[in-house]
Amino acid sequence: MAQSLAGPEIERLIQLLARMPGLGPRSARRAVLHLMRKREELLAPLAEAMRVAAERIVTCTTCGNLDTQDPCTICRDPRRDRSIIVVVESVADLWALERAAAIRASYHVLGATLSPFDGIGPEDLALPRLVERATSGEVREVILALNATVEGQTTAHYITDLLSEAGVKVTRLAHGVPVGGELDYLDEGTLSAALLSRTLV
Ligand code: ZN
């Protein structure tokens, strides 16, 4: 094991930060050094913000989003179209769609996608609550905003079957040419999908 270069408190901070996605031990050491140098203006406020967040973060019992209130800020927003539910795999996907600001609907976070090889079955996904919401009478469309992977598409098919009797329109994201994409650079799968999901101009 590498020799410690700082006290145990600092080493612990480095170890914890190194577990963050996108940070390894090297970046974590650099970040901790930066925090130590800026302890008044950065380390202390960050520690306080994290303490408050750790106390208050809850999972929204309606949609599965993470927030400091339940129902979450999105579920409470009166300007949202509650007749549309956008189904996503993770909170990260929900946040990505919100950043795009293309739709002001409500969401449903599944928590995972079906993956028999990894032992992830329907019981591991937040499906009963989705069916409950979709059949509440308020919802007219469920948009499946799932990854264009085998797992994402398997899950989309499963949910489409599950909601076939719910009396709601089930749609999915288009597959095709990315904005700014050049045809010459696309893989065959993306090109075929784009041709199959062509639309009238
Ligand atoms: Zn919510």
Short mmCIF file of C-alpha atoms and ligand atoms in Angstrom, two decimals:
data_model
loop_
_atom_site.label_atom_id
_atom_site.label_comp_id
_atom_site.label_asym_id
_atom_site.label_seq_id
_atom_site.Cartn_x
_atom_site.Cartn_y
_atom_site.Cartn_z
CA MET A 1 0.00 0.00 0.00
CA ALA A 2 1.18 3.51 -0.81
CA GLN A 3 2.61 5.53 2.07
CA SER A 4 0.26 8.17 3.52
CA LEU A 5 1.19 11.71 2.64
CA ALA A 6 -1.23 13.40 5.02
CA GLY A 7 -3.10 12.85 8.28
CA PRO A 8 -5.89 10.24 8.46
CA GLU A 9 -8.63 12.91 8.13
CA ILE A 10 -7.20 14.06 4.82
CA GLU A 11 -6.57 10.51 3.62
CA ARG A 12 -10.20 9.66 4.36
CA LEU A 13 -11.36 12.68 2.37
CA ILE A 14 -9.22 11.60 -0.57
CA GLN A 15 -10.52 8.01 -0.38
CA LEU A 16 -14.14 9.16 -0.30
CA LEU A 17 -13.74 11.61 -3.17
CA ALA A 18 -11.92 8.96 -5.23
CA ARG A 19 -15.18 6.96 -5.22
CA MET A 20 -17.00 9.70 -7.14
CA PRO A 21 -17.78 8.92 -10.79
CA GLY A 22 -15.15 10.47 -13.04
CA LEU A 23 -12.64 10.92 -10.21
CA GLY A 24 -9.77 8.55 -9.50
CA PRO A 25 -7.26 8.75 -6.61
CA ARG A 26 -5.14 11.22 -8.56
CA SER A 27 -7.98 13.67 -9.28
CA ALA A 28 -9.26 13.19 -5.72
CA ARG A 29 -5.87 14.20 -4.29
CA ARG A 30 -5.85 17.26 -6.53
CA ALA A 31 -9.40 18.19 -5.47
CA VAL A 32 -8.58 17.73 -1.76
CA LEU A 33 -5.47 19.88 -2.08
CA HIS A 34 -7.60 22.58 -3.72
CA LEU A 35 -10.18 22.31 -0.91
CA MET A 36 -7.44 22.56 1.73
CA ARG A 37 -6.08 25.71 0.13
CA LYS A 38 -9.58 27.25 -0.14
CA ARG A 39 -10.91 26.07 3.18
CA GLU A 40 -12.74 29.29 4.07
CA GLU A 41 -14.43 30.00 0.74
CA LEU A 42 -14.88 26.42 -0.50
CA LEU A 43 -14.26 23.58 1.97
CA ALA A 44 -16.37 24.95 4.85
CA PRO A 45 -19.41 25.97 2.68
CA LEU A 46 -19.17 22.66 0.79
CA ALA A 47 -19.12 20.67 4.02
CA GLU A 48 -22.16 22.61 5.27
CA ALA A 49 -24.05 22.20 1.95
CA MET A 50 -23.32 18.45 2.00
CA ARG A 51 -24.42 18.10 5.61
CA VAL A 52 -27.74 19.83 4.87
CA ALA A 53 -28.26 17.83 1.65
CA ALA A 54 -27.44 14.51 3.36
CA GLU A 55 -30.10 15.26 5.98
CA ARG A 56 -32.83 16.26 3.55
CA ILE A 57 -32.47 14.17 0.38
CA VAL A 58 -35.48 11.94 -0.22
CA THR A 59 -36.79 9.84 -3.09
CA CYS A 60 -40.05 11.20 -4.49
CA THR A 61 -42.72 8.59 -3.77
CA THR A 62 -44.61 9.67 -6.91
CA CYS A 63 -41.94 9.68 -9.62
CA GLY A 64 -38.72 8.37 -8.04
CA ASN A 65 -36.75 11.61 -8.53
CA LEU A 66 -34.23 12.67 -5.87
CA ASP A 67 -34.96 15.96 -4.13
CA THR A 68 -35.19 17.55 -0.70
CA GLN A 69 -38.99 17.35 -0.68
CA ASP A 70 -41.57 14.64 -1.37
CA PRO A 71 -43.43 15.08 -3.73
CA CYS A 72 -40.42 16.49 -5.57
CA THR A 73 -40.16 19.98 -7.10
CA ILE A 74 -41.20 18.65 -10.54
CA CYS A 75 -44.24 16.76 -9.20
CA ARG A 76 -45.32 19.90 -7.27
CA ASP A 77 -44.92 22.24 -10.27
CA PRO A 78 -48.46 23.34 -11.27
CA ARG A 79 -47.27 24.34 -14.79
CA ARG A 80 -46.41 20.72 -15.68
CA ASP A 81 -48.58 18.72 -18.05
CA ARG A 82 -49.65 15.84 -15.83
CA SER A 83 -51.34 14.03 -18.68
CA ILE A 84 -47.90 13.04 -20.02
CA ILE A 85 -45.46 10.79 -18.14
CA VAL A 86 -41.90 10.51 -19.44
CA VAL A 87 -40.42 7.17 -18.34
CA VAL A 88 -36.64 7.18 -17.72
CA GLU A 89 -34.16 4.66 -16.36
CA SER A 90 -32.39 6.96 -13.90
CA VAL A 91 -32.49 10.36 -12.23
CA ALA A 92 -29.46 11.27 -14.41
CA ASP A 93 -31.64 10.71 -17.50
CA LEU A 94 -34.43 12.80 -15.95
CA TRP A 95 -31.98 15.65 -15.33
CA ALA A 96 -30.62 15.36 -18.89
CA LEU A 97 -34.15 15.70 -20.32
CA GLU A 98 -34.88 18.64 -18.03
CA ARG A 99 -31.70 20.36 -19.23
CA ALA A 100 -32.94 19.96 -22.80
CA ALA A 101 -36.18 21.71 -21.68
CA ALA A 102 -38.04 20.16 -24.63
CA ILE A 103 -41.09 19.06 -22.63
CA ARG A 104 -42.78 20.18 -19.43
CA ALA A 105 -44.32 16.90 -18.38
CA SER A 106 -44.11 14.64 -15.35
CA TYR A 107 -41.61 11.80 -15.04
CA HIS A 108 -41.30 8.25 -13.82
CA VAL A 109 -37.89 6.86 -12.82
CA LEU A 110 -37.63 3.07 -13.24
CA GLY A 111 -34.38 2.72 -11.29
CA ALA A 112 -33.01 0.14 -13.73
CA THR A 113 -33.70 -1.53 -17.07
CA LEU A 114 -34.42 -5.22 -17.67
CA SER A 115 -31.22 -7.22 -17.97
CA PRO A 116 -31.67 -10.98 -17.56
CA PHE A 117 -27.89 -11.56 -17.76
CA ASP A 118 -27.38 -9.33 -14.71
CA GLY A 119 -30.37 -10.85 -12.92
CA ILE A 120 -32.45 -7.67 -13.21
CA GLY A 121 -36.11 -8.59 -13.72
CA PRO A 122 -39.42 -6.67 -13.76
CA GLU A 123 -39.66 -6.85 -9.94
CA ASP A 124 -36.51 -4.69 -9.71
CA LEU A 125 -38.14 -1.82 -11.63
CA ALA A 126 -40.66 0.74 -10.31
CA LEU A 127 -43.43 -0.72 -12.47
CA PRO A 128 -46.49 -1.13 -10.18
CA ARG A 129 -46.47 2.60 -9.42
CA LEU A 130 -46.16 3.38 -13.16
CA VAL A 131 -49.21 1.24 -13.97
CA GLU A 132 -51.08 2.88 -11.09
CA ARG A 133 -50.24 6.36 -12.41
CA ALA A 134 -50.95 5.47 -16.06
CA THR A 135 -54.40 4.12 -15.17
CA SER A 136 -55.36 6.97 -12.83
CA GLY A 137 -57.47 8.58 -15.58
CA GLU A 138 -55.36 11.75 -15.62
CA VAL A 139 -52.70 10.39 -18.01
CA ARG A 140 -53.17 10.21 -21.79
CA GLU A 141 -49.59 9.53 -22.97
CA VAL A 142 -46.58 7.61 -21.63
CA ILE A 143 -43.31 8.46 -23.40
CA LEU A 144 -40.63 5.78 -23.07
CA ALA A 145 -37.36 7.77 -22.98
CA LEU A 146 -35.09 4.76 -22.57
CA ASN A 147 -31.59 4.08 -23.83
CA ALA A 148 -31.19 2.76 -27.38
CA THR A 149 -29.52 -0.35 -25.95
CA VAL A 150 -30.77 -3.95 -25.88
CA GLU A 151 -31.76 -3.50 -22.20
CA GLY A 152 -33.50 -0.17 -22.88
CA GLN A 153 -35.47 -1.54 -25.82
CA THR A 154 -36.37 -4.79 -24.02
CA THR A 155 -37.73 -2.66 -21.18
CA ALA A 156 -39.66 -0.47 -23.65
CA HIS A 157 -41.33 -3.57 -25.15
CA TYR A 158 -42.15 -4.92 -21.70
CA ILE A 159 -43.78 -1.65 -20.59
CA THR A 160 -45.69 -1.34 -23.89
CA ASP A 161 -47.21 -4.80 -23.21
CA LEU A 162 -47.85 -3.94 -19.58
CA LEU A 163 -49.77 -0.78 -20.53
CA SER A 164 -51.62 -2.28 -23.51
CA GLU A 165 -54.87 -2.36 -21.50
CA ALA A 166 -54.31 0.93 -19.68
CA GLY A 167 -56.03 3.06 -22.30
CA VAL A 168 -53.07 5.40 -22.74
CA LYS A 169 -50.96 6.20 -25.79
CA VAL A 170 -47.46 4.71 -25.41
CA THR A 171 -44.71 6.35 -27.49
CA ARG A 172 -40.94 6.12 -27.56
CA LEU A 173 -38.09 8.44 -28.52
CA ALA A 174 -37.14 8.48 -32.21
CA HIS A 175 -33.94 6.70 -33.18
CA GLY A 176 -31.87 8.35 -35.82
CA VAL A 177 -29.43 10.96 -37.02
CA PRO A 178 -28.13 13.05 -34.10
CA VAL A 179 -28.40 16.84 -34.39
CA GLY A 180 -25.23 18.00 -36.17
CA GLY A 181 -24.47 14.43 -37.24
CA GLU A 182 -23.00 13.57 -40.63
CA LEU A 183 -24.40 10.49 -42.37
CA ASP A 184 -20.95 9.36 -43.47
CA TYR A 185 -19.88 8.95 -39.82
CA LEU A 186 -22.92 7.07 -38.52
CA ASP A 187 -22.86 3.34 -37.80
CA GLU A 188 -25.14 1.03 -39.79
CA GLY A 189 -27.51 0.47 -36.85
CA THR A 190 -28.16 4.20 -36.42
CA LEU A 191 -28.58 4.69 -40.18
CA SER A 192 -31.08 1.80 -40.46
CA ALA A 193 -33.01 3.07 -37.44
CA ALA A 194 -33.11 6.59 -38.93
CA LEU A 195 -34.49 5.25 -42.21
CA LEU A 196 -37.09 3.13 -40.43
CA SER A 197 -38.26 6.05 -38.24
CA ARG A 198 -38.39 8.53 -41.14
CA THR A 199 -41.10 11.19 -40.93
CA LEU A 200 -43.06 13.28 -43.42
CA VAL A 201 -41.48 16.70 -44.03
ZN ZN B 1 -41.62 13.51 -8.18
#
